Amino acid sequence: AVAATRERARAVRGTQDWMGGLPDGTALQRLTIPGTHDSGARFGGPWSECQNTTIAQQLESGIRFLD
């Protein structure tokens, strides 16, 4: 996984702790934060199902904003 800022890109081991690889004081507007659309929509068929993992699994994989 890669945590990117405008100044530089830095490789981070795994996805769970990608934010730990950022320098302290990194401005929020310099981040691209991974998120999921319709984060809780796991069921309902092809018209409403958007995810195949739980919210906990999404967070464990590095997702940091939920919609």
mmCIF file of N, CA and C in Angstrom:
data_model
loop_
_atom_site.group_PDB
_atom_site.id
_atom_site.type_symbol
_atom_site.label_atom_id
_atom_site.label_comp_id
_atom_site.label_asym_id
_atom_site.label_seq_id
_atom_site.Cartn_x
_atom_site.Cartn_y
_atom_site.Cartn_z
ATOM 1 N N ALA A 1 0.843 -1.178 0.000
ATOM 2 C CA ALA A 1 0.000 0.000 0.000
ATOM 3 C C ALA A 1 0.879 1.228 0.000
ATOM 4 N N VAL A 2 0.321 2.304 -0.484
ATOM 5 C CA VAL A 2 1.082 3.548 -0.518
ATOM 6 C C VAL A 2 0.258 4.641 0.124
ATOM 7 N N ALA A 3 0.856 5.359 1.055
ATOM 8 C CA ALA A 3 0.239 6.545 1.640
ATOM 9 C C ALA A 3 0.860 7.726 0.909
ATOM 10 N N ALA A 4 0.036 8.572 0.299
ATOM 11 C CA ALA A 4 0.589 9.635 -0.539
ATOM 12 C C ALA A 4 0.240 11.013 -0.006
ATOM 13 N N THR A 5 1.187 11.903 -0.061
ATOM 14 C CA THR A 5 0.972 13.322 0.170
ATOM 15 C C THR A 5 1.514 14.029 -1.053
ATOM 16 N N ARG A 6 1.249 15.308 -1.189
ATOM 17 C CA ARG A 6 1.750 16.039 -2.351
ATOM 18 C C ARG A 6 3.265 16.142 -2.336
ATOM 19 N N GLU A 7 3.865 16.159 -1.158
ATOM 20 C CA GLU A 7 5.322 16.278 -1.073
ATOM 21 C C GLU A 7 6.029 15.010 -1.524
ATOM 22 N N ARG A 8 5.466 13.866 -1.169
ATOM 23 C CA ARG A 8 6.134 12.600 -1.483
ATOM 24 C C ARG A 8 5.179 11.436 -1.283
ATOM 25 N N ALA A 9 5.538 10.303 -1.841
ATOM 26 C CA ALA A 9 4.798 9.063 -1.602
ATOM 27 C C ALA A 9 5.707 8.161 -0.779
ATOM 28 N N ARG A 10 5.108 7.466 0.170
ATOM 29 C CA ARG A 10 5.898 6.633 1.068
ATOM 30 C C ARG A 10 5.257 5.256 1.177
ATOM 31 N N ALA A 11 6.023 4.207 0.947
ATOM 32 C CA ALA A 11 5.503 2.844 1.050
ATOM 33 C C ALA A 11 5.281 2.499 2.515
ATOM 34 N N VAL A 12 4.172 1.851 2.797
ATOM 35 C CA VAL A 12 3.805 1.456 4.155
ATOM 36 C C VAL A 12 3.516 -0.040 4.137
ATOM 37 N N ARG A 13 3.992 -0.750 5.147
ATOM 38 C CA ARG A 13 3.696 -2.181 5.238
ATOM 39 C C ARG A 13 2.242 -2.375 5.614
ATOM 40 N N GLY A 14 1.548 -3.182 4.842
ATOM 41 C CA GLY A 14 0.156 -3.481 5.129
ATOM 42 C C GLY A 14 -0.743 -2.280 4.888
ATOM 43 N N THR A 15 -2.028 -2.501 5.043
ATOM 44 C CA THR A 15 -2.978 -1.413 4.836
ATOM 45 C C THR A 15 -3.604 -0.924 6.127
ATOM 46 N N GLN A 16 -3.541 -1.723 7.175
ATOM 47 C CA GLN A 16 -4.193 -1.344 8.425
ATOM 48 C C GLN A 16 -3.601 -0.085 9.033
ATOM 49 N N ASP A 17 -2.313 0.128 8.886
ATOM 50 C CA ASP A 17 -1.659 1.250 9.561
ATOM 51 C C ASP A 17 -1.078 2.271 8.587
ATOM 52 N N TRP A 18 -1.736 2.441 7.432
ATOM 53 C CA TRP A 18 -1.184 3.354 6.438
ATOM 54 C C TRP A 18 -1.034 4.770 6.971
ATOM 55 N N MET A 19 -1.899 5.189 7.873
ATOM 56 C CA MET A 19 -1.798 6.550 8.410
ATOM 57 C C MET A 19 -0.572 6.706 9.303
ATOM 58 N N GLY A 20 -0.098 5.609 9.890
ATOM 59 C CA GLY A 20 1.087 5.652 10.737
ATOM 60 C C GLY A 20 2.342 6.018 9.973
ATOM 61 N N GLY A 21 2.330 5.857 8.664
ATOM 62 C CA GLY A 21 3.480 6.192 7.840
ATOM 63 C C GLY A 21 3.547 7.648 7.435
ATOM 64 N N LEU A 22 2.517 8.415 7.790
ATOM 65 C CA LEU A 22 2.503 9.833 7.427
ATOM 66 C C LEU A 22 3.282 10.652 8.445
ATOM 67 N N PRO A 23 3.972 11.685 7.988
ATOM 68 C CA PRO A 23 4.675 12.552 8.932
ATOM 69 C C PRO A 23 3.681 13.262 9.860
ATOM 70 N N ASP A 24 4.051 13.448 11.117
ATOM 71 C CA ASP A 24 3.208 14.214 12.037
ATOM 72 C C ASP A 24 2.992 15.599 11.446
ATOM 73 N N GLY A 25 1.814 16.119 11.605
ATOM 74 C CA GLY A 25 1.523 17.463 11.129
ATOM 75 C C GLY A 25 1.114 17.534 9.668
ATOM 76 N N THR A 26 0.940 16.387 8.999
ATOM 77 C CA THR A 26 0.484 16.408 7.608
ATOM 78 C C THR A 26 -0.908 17.021 7.565
ATOM 79 N N ALA A 27 -1.082 18.020 6.724
ATOM 80 C CA ALA A 27 -2.371 18.697 6.610
ATOM 81 C C ALA A 27 -3.405 17.759 5.982
ATOM 82 N N LEU A 28 -4.626 17.800 6.508
ATOM 83 C CA LEU A 28 -5.694 16.932 6.034
ATOM 84 C C LEU A 28 -5.946 17.112 4.537
ATOM 85 N N GLN A 29 -5.874 18.337 4.046
ATOM 86 C CA GLN A 29 -6.150 18.573 2.630
ATOM 87 C C GLN A 29 -5.081 17.979 1.710
ATOM 88 N N ARG A 30 -3.995 17.490 2.254
ATOM 89 C CA ARG A 30 -2.940 16.860 1.449
ATOM 90 C C ARG A 30 -3.119 15.344 1.326
ATOM 91 N N LEU A 31 -4.152 14.807 1.969
ATOM 92 C CA LEU A 31 -4.364 13.362 1.978
ATOM 93 C C LEU A 31 -5.432 12.933 0.977
ATOM 94 N N THR A 32 -5.275 11.758 0.464
ATOM 95 C CA THR A 32 -6.336 11.053 -0.237
ATOM 96 C C THR A 32 -6.698 9.891 0.677
ATOM 97 N N ILE A 33 -7.870 9.994 1.303
ATOM 98 C CA ILE A 33 -8.263 9.038 2.332
ATOM 99 C C ILE A 33 -9.146 7.956 1.705
ATOM 100 N N PRO A 34 -8.752 6.689 1.832
ATOM 101 C CA PRO A 34 -9.553 5.619 1.231
ATOM 102 C C PRO A 34 -10.879 5.430 1.964
ATOM 103 N N GLY A 35 -11.949 5.300 1.182
ATOM 104 C CA GLY A 35 -13.264 5.110 1.759
ATOM 105 C C GLY A 35 -14.107 4.183 0.905
ATOM 106 N N THR A 36 -15.288 3.861 1.406
ATOM 107 C CA THR A 36 -16.205 3.007 0.664
ATOM 108 C C THR A 36 -17.557 3.692 0.532
ATOM 109 N N HIS A 37 -18.208 3.485 -0.599
ATOM 110 C CA HIS A 37 -19.547 4.009 -0.873
ATOM 111 C C HIS A 37 -20.578 2.996 -0.391
ATOM 112 N N ASP A 38 -21.633 3.484 0.247
ATOM 113 C CA ASP A 38 -22.661 2.597 0.798
ATOM 114 C C ASP A 38 -22.016 1.472 1.598
ATOM 115 N N SER A 39 -21.236 1.868 2.577
ATOM 116 C CA SER A 39 -20.374 0.959 3.340
ATOM 117 C C SER A 39 -21.108 -0.219 3.970
ATOM 118 N N GLY A 40 -22.348 -0.019 4.382
ATOM 119 C CA GLY A 40 -23.092 -1.081 5.047
ATOM 120 C C GLY A 40 -24.016 -1.863 4.125
ATOM 121 N N ALA A 41 -23.990 -1.570 2.832
ATOM 122 C CA ALA A 41 -24.903 -2.228 1.889
ATOM 123 C C ALA A 41 -24.314 -3.549 1.402
ATOM 124 N N ARG A 42 -24.455 -4.588 2.223
ATOM 125 C CA ARG A 42 -23.907 -5.909 1.884
ATOM 126 C C ARG A 42 -24.955 -6.851 1.322
ATOM 127 N N PHE A 43 -26.217 -6.529 1.508
ATOM 128 C CA PHE A 43 -27.289 -7.436 1.101
ATOM 129 C C PHE A 43 -28.320 -6.677 0.279
ATOM 130 N N GLY A 44 -29.196 -7.387 -0.389
ATOM 131 C CA GLY A 44 -30.285 -6.754 -1.109
ATOM 132 C C GLY A 44 -30.280 -7.003 -2.602
ATOM 133 N N GLY A 45 -29.358 -7.787 -3.059
ATOM 134 C CA GLY A 45 -29.335 -8.108 -4.478
ATOM 135 C C GLY A 45 -28.580 -7.086 -5.311
ATOM 136 N N PRO A 46 -28.584 -7.295 -6.620
ATOM 137 C CA PRO A 46 -27.745 -6.493 -7.514
ATOM 138 C C PRO A 46 -28.099 -5.005 -7.555
ATOM 139 N N TRP A 47 -29.306 -4.636 -7.175
ATOM 140 C CA TRP A 47 -29.697 -3.226 -7.246
ATOM 141 C C TRP A 47 -29.268 -2.426 -6.030
ATOM 142 N N SER A 48 -28.991 -3.086 -4.913
ATOM 143 C CA SER A 48 -28.644 -2.322 -3.709
ATOM 144 C C SER A 48 -27.363 -2.772 -3.021
ATOM 145 N N GLU A 49 -26.860 -3.927 -3.353
ATOM 146 C CA GLU A 49 -25.653 -4.443 -2.708
ATOM 147 C C GLU A 49 -24.415 -3.748 -3.282
ATOM 148 N N CYS A 50 -23.599 -3.152 -2.390
ATOM 149 C CA CYS A 50 -22.395 -2.436 -2.834
ATOM 150 C C CYS A 50 -21.106 -3.007 -2.260
ATOM 151 N N GLN A 51 -21.181 -3.708 -1.140
ATOM 152 C CA GLN A 51 -19.980 -4.220 -0.474
ATOM 153 C C GLN A 51 -20.110 -5.718 -0.230
ATOM 154 N N ASN A 52 -18.973 -6.388 -0.131
ATOM 155 C CA ASN A 52 -19.003 -7.808 0.221
ATOM 156 C C ASN A 52 -18.225 -8.077 1.508
ATOM 157 N N THR A 53 -17.891 -7.015 2.243
ATOM 158 C CA THR A 53 -17.212 -7.150 3.537
ATOM 159 C C THR A 53 -17.953 -6.328 4.581
ATOM 160 N N THR A 54 -17.790 -6.710 5.846
ATOM 161 C CA THR A 54 -18.414 -5.959 6.934
ATOM 162 C C THR A 54 -17.688 -4.631 7.131
ATOM 163 N N ILE A 55 -18.297 -3.737 7.882
ATOM 164 C CA ILE A 55 -17.639 -2.462 8.190
ATOM 165 C C ILE A 55 -16.353 -2.714 8.963
ATOM 166 N N ALA A 56 -16.375 -3.658 9.895
ATOM 167 C CA ALA A 56 -15.155 -3.987 10.648
ATOM 168 C C ALA A 56 -14.049 -4.453 9.705
ATOM 169 N N GLN A 57 -14.387 -5.298 8.744
ATOM 170 C CA GLN A 57 -13.384 -5.776 7.782
ATOM 171 C C GLN A 57 -12.859 -4.631 6.913
ATOM 172 N N GLN A 58 -13.735 -3.714 6.554
ATOM 173 C CA GLN A 58 -13.302 -2.563 5.762
ATOM 174 C C GLN A 58 -12.302 -1.720 6.553
ATOM 175 N N LEU A 59 -12.611 -1.467 7.817
ATOM 176 C CA LEU A 59 -11.699 -0.688 8.658
ATOM 177 C C LEU A 59 -10.377 -1.414 8.855
ATOM 178 N N GLU A 60 -10.442 -2.723 9.050
ATOM 179 C CA GLU A 60 -9.219 -3.512 9.216
ATOM 180 C C GLU A 60 -8.350 -3.495 7.962
ATOM 181 N N SER A 61 -8.969 -3.313 6.803
ATOM 182 C CA SER A 61 -8.202 -3.304 5.559
ATOM 183 C C SER A 61 -7.650 -1.923 5.215
ATOM 184 N N GLY A 62 -7.948 -0.924 6.047
ATOM 185 C CA GLY A 62 -7.376 0.399 5.833
ATOM 186 C C GLY A 62 -8.356 1.481 5.429
ATOM 187 N N ILE A 63 -9.611 1.127 5.223
ATOM 188 C CA ILE A 63 -10.621 2.132 4.882
ATOM 189 C C ILE A 63 -10.750 3.093 6.059
ATOM 190 N N ARG A 64 -10.843 4.405 5.765
ATOM 191 C CA ARG A 64 -10.905 5.389 6.845
ATOM 192 C C ARG A 64 -12.069 6.361 6.730
ATOM 193 N N PHE A 65 -12.910 6.222 5.694
ATOM 194 C CA PHE A 65 -14.167 6.959 5.730
ATOM 195 C C PHE A 65 -15.266 6.078 5.175
ATOM 196 N N LEU A 66 -16.409 6.156 5.838
ATOM 197 C CA LEU A 66 -17.558 5.325 5.497
ATOM 198 C C LEU A 66 -18.684 6.220 5.022
ATOM 199 N N ASP A 67 -19.375 5.774 3.991
ATOM 200 C CA ASP A 67 -20.486 6.539 3.411
ATOM 201 C C ASP A 67 -21.743 5.726 3.617
#
